[in-house]
Amino acid sequence: MTPYGFRVVLDRVPTDDELDALFAAGCDDAAFSMEQGLSIAEFDREAPTLADAIVSAVRDIESARLVVMRVLDEDLVTLADIGDRVGQSRESIRRYATGERGPGGFPPPVNPGREGTVFYRWSEVAPWVREHLAVNVPDVAAALIVANLILQARRIQGQVDNMDALRDLLAA
Amino acid sequence: MISSGRHPKKEIADALRRAEQADLDVEEIHRGHRWGEVTCVPCSARFAVWSTPRDAGTHAKQIDRFTARHTHPRLAGRAPGSS
């Protein structure tokens, strides 16, 4: 089996007792750290697929009563980030995004209409870049992105009136 | 800073030595499954070092990645050769 490397953010820094519980729960393939105030677990987990690796890591952490808040996927990017990844200036990417330049059809931002920093999804921008700018940029692993969205949906689904309707949307 | 002992797994001991060479603090703690802790003093990041991780080589790489993230540029006054 292949080891899959990924990092998750936990709801808090584990205490000594919680570290022992995490170790006993199977997280002896993970490294726990606190960086910039964030509680991070870095996994190198053997599993048939990346999705299996992430799900088993989430289950192990939850069995030690901690919460996985995020999977680090680097999918949320600014125009400057896109410029760095493409090898062009932020300004030239901004002009592609607004259609002042290039063929148009640039993926919409995540937070349109907001003053200040605008974010895009790299998973949407990368195919556009490959097709229209002929720069062979890599994708973020889709399993990381979807896992992150599902973690968020799991936490908030209890507040949705008729969650089944939305779940059906995911199913088909 | 010199730790009082070496980690029993050679690959991990080597990674901890590299962390110390990069100006990170290595502290031997022996609490539960935790052998000790690596700390970056300038940004107060901390990393828990296991005594018996599933795979010593993998844990050593995790330590090395932490070290790489916390190899901050030295202050001008501490740069080698400056006086």
PDB file of C-alpha atoms in Angstrom, chain A residues 14 16 19 30-34 40, chain B residues 16 29 33-39 45-51 59 62-63 66:
ATOM      1  CA  PRO A  14      -3.939  17.838  22.502  1.00  0.00           C
ATOM      2  CA  ASP A  16      -0.502  14.787  27.256  1.00  0.00           C
ATOM      3  CA  LEU A  19      -1.685  12.554  22.852  1.00  0.00           C
ATOM      4  CA  ALA A  30       1.076  11.061  12.614  1.00  0.00           C
ATOM      5  CA  ALA A  31       3.100  13.948  14.006  1.00  0.00           C
ATOM      6  CA  PHE A  32       1.355  16.475  16.230  1.00  0.00           C
ATOM      7  CA  SER A  33       2.533  20.043  16.352  1.00  0.00           C
ATOM      8  CA  MET A  34       1.389  23.542  17.242  1.00  0.00           C
ATOM      9  CA  ILE A  40      -1.677  20.392  13.287  1.00  0.00           C
TER      10      ILE A  40
ATOM     11  CA  LEU B  16      16.740  15.713  16.177  1.00  0.00           C
ATOM     12  CA  ILE B  29      10.370  14.746  28.377  1.00  0.00           C
ATOM     13  CA  HIS B  33       4.139   7.906  24.398  1.00  0.00           C
ATOM     14  CA  ARG B  34       5.945  11.199  23.982  1.00  0.00           C
ATOM     15  CA  TRP B  35       9.743  11.054  24.054  1.00  0.00           C
ATOM     16  CA  GLY B  36      10.072  14.816  23.944  1.00  0.00           C
ATOM     17  CA  GLU B  37       9.462  18.008  22.091  1.00  0.00           C
ATOM     18  CA  VAL B  38      11.096  20.160  19.445  1.00  0.00           C
ATOM     19  CA  THR B  39      10.482  23.888  19.881  1.00  0.00           C
ATOM     20  CA  ALA B  45       5.953  26.332  17.399  1.00  0.00           C
ATOM     21  CA  ARG B  46       6.108  22.933  19.106  1.00  0.00           C
ATOM     22  CA  PHE B  47       6.377  19.381  17.746  1.00  0.00           C
ATOM     23  CA  ALA B  48       5.696  16.215  19.773  1.00  0.00           C
ATOM     24  CA  VAL B  49       8.323  13.491  19.279  1.00  0.00           C
ATOM     25  CA  TRP B  50       7.060   9.927  19.819  1.00  0.00           C
ATOM     26  CA  SER B  51       9.177   7.300  21.611  1.00  0.00           C
ATOM     27  CA  HIS B  59       8.764  10.132  11.933  1.00  0.00           C
ATOM     28  CA  GLN B  62       8.182  14.521   9.791  1.00  0.00           C
ATOM     29  CA  ILE B  63      10.753  16.068  12.158  1.00  0.00           C
ATOM     30  CA  PHE B  66       9.098  20.695  10.817  1.00  0.00           C
TER      31      PHE B  66
END
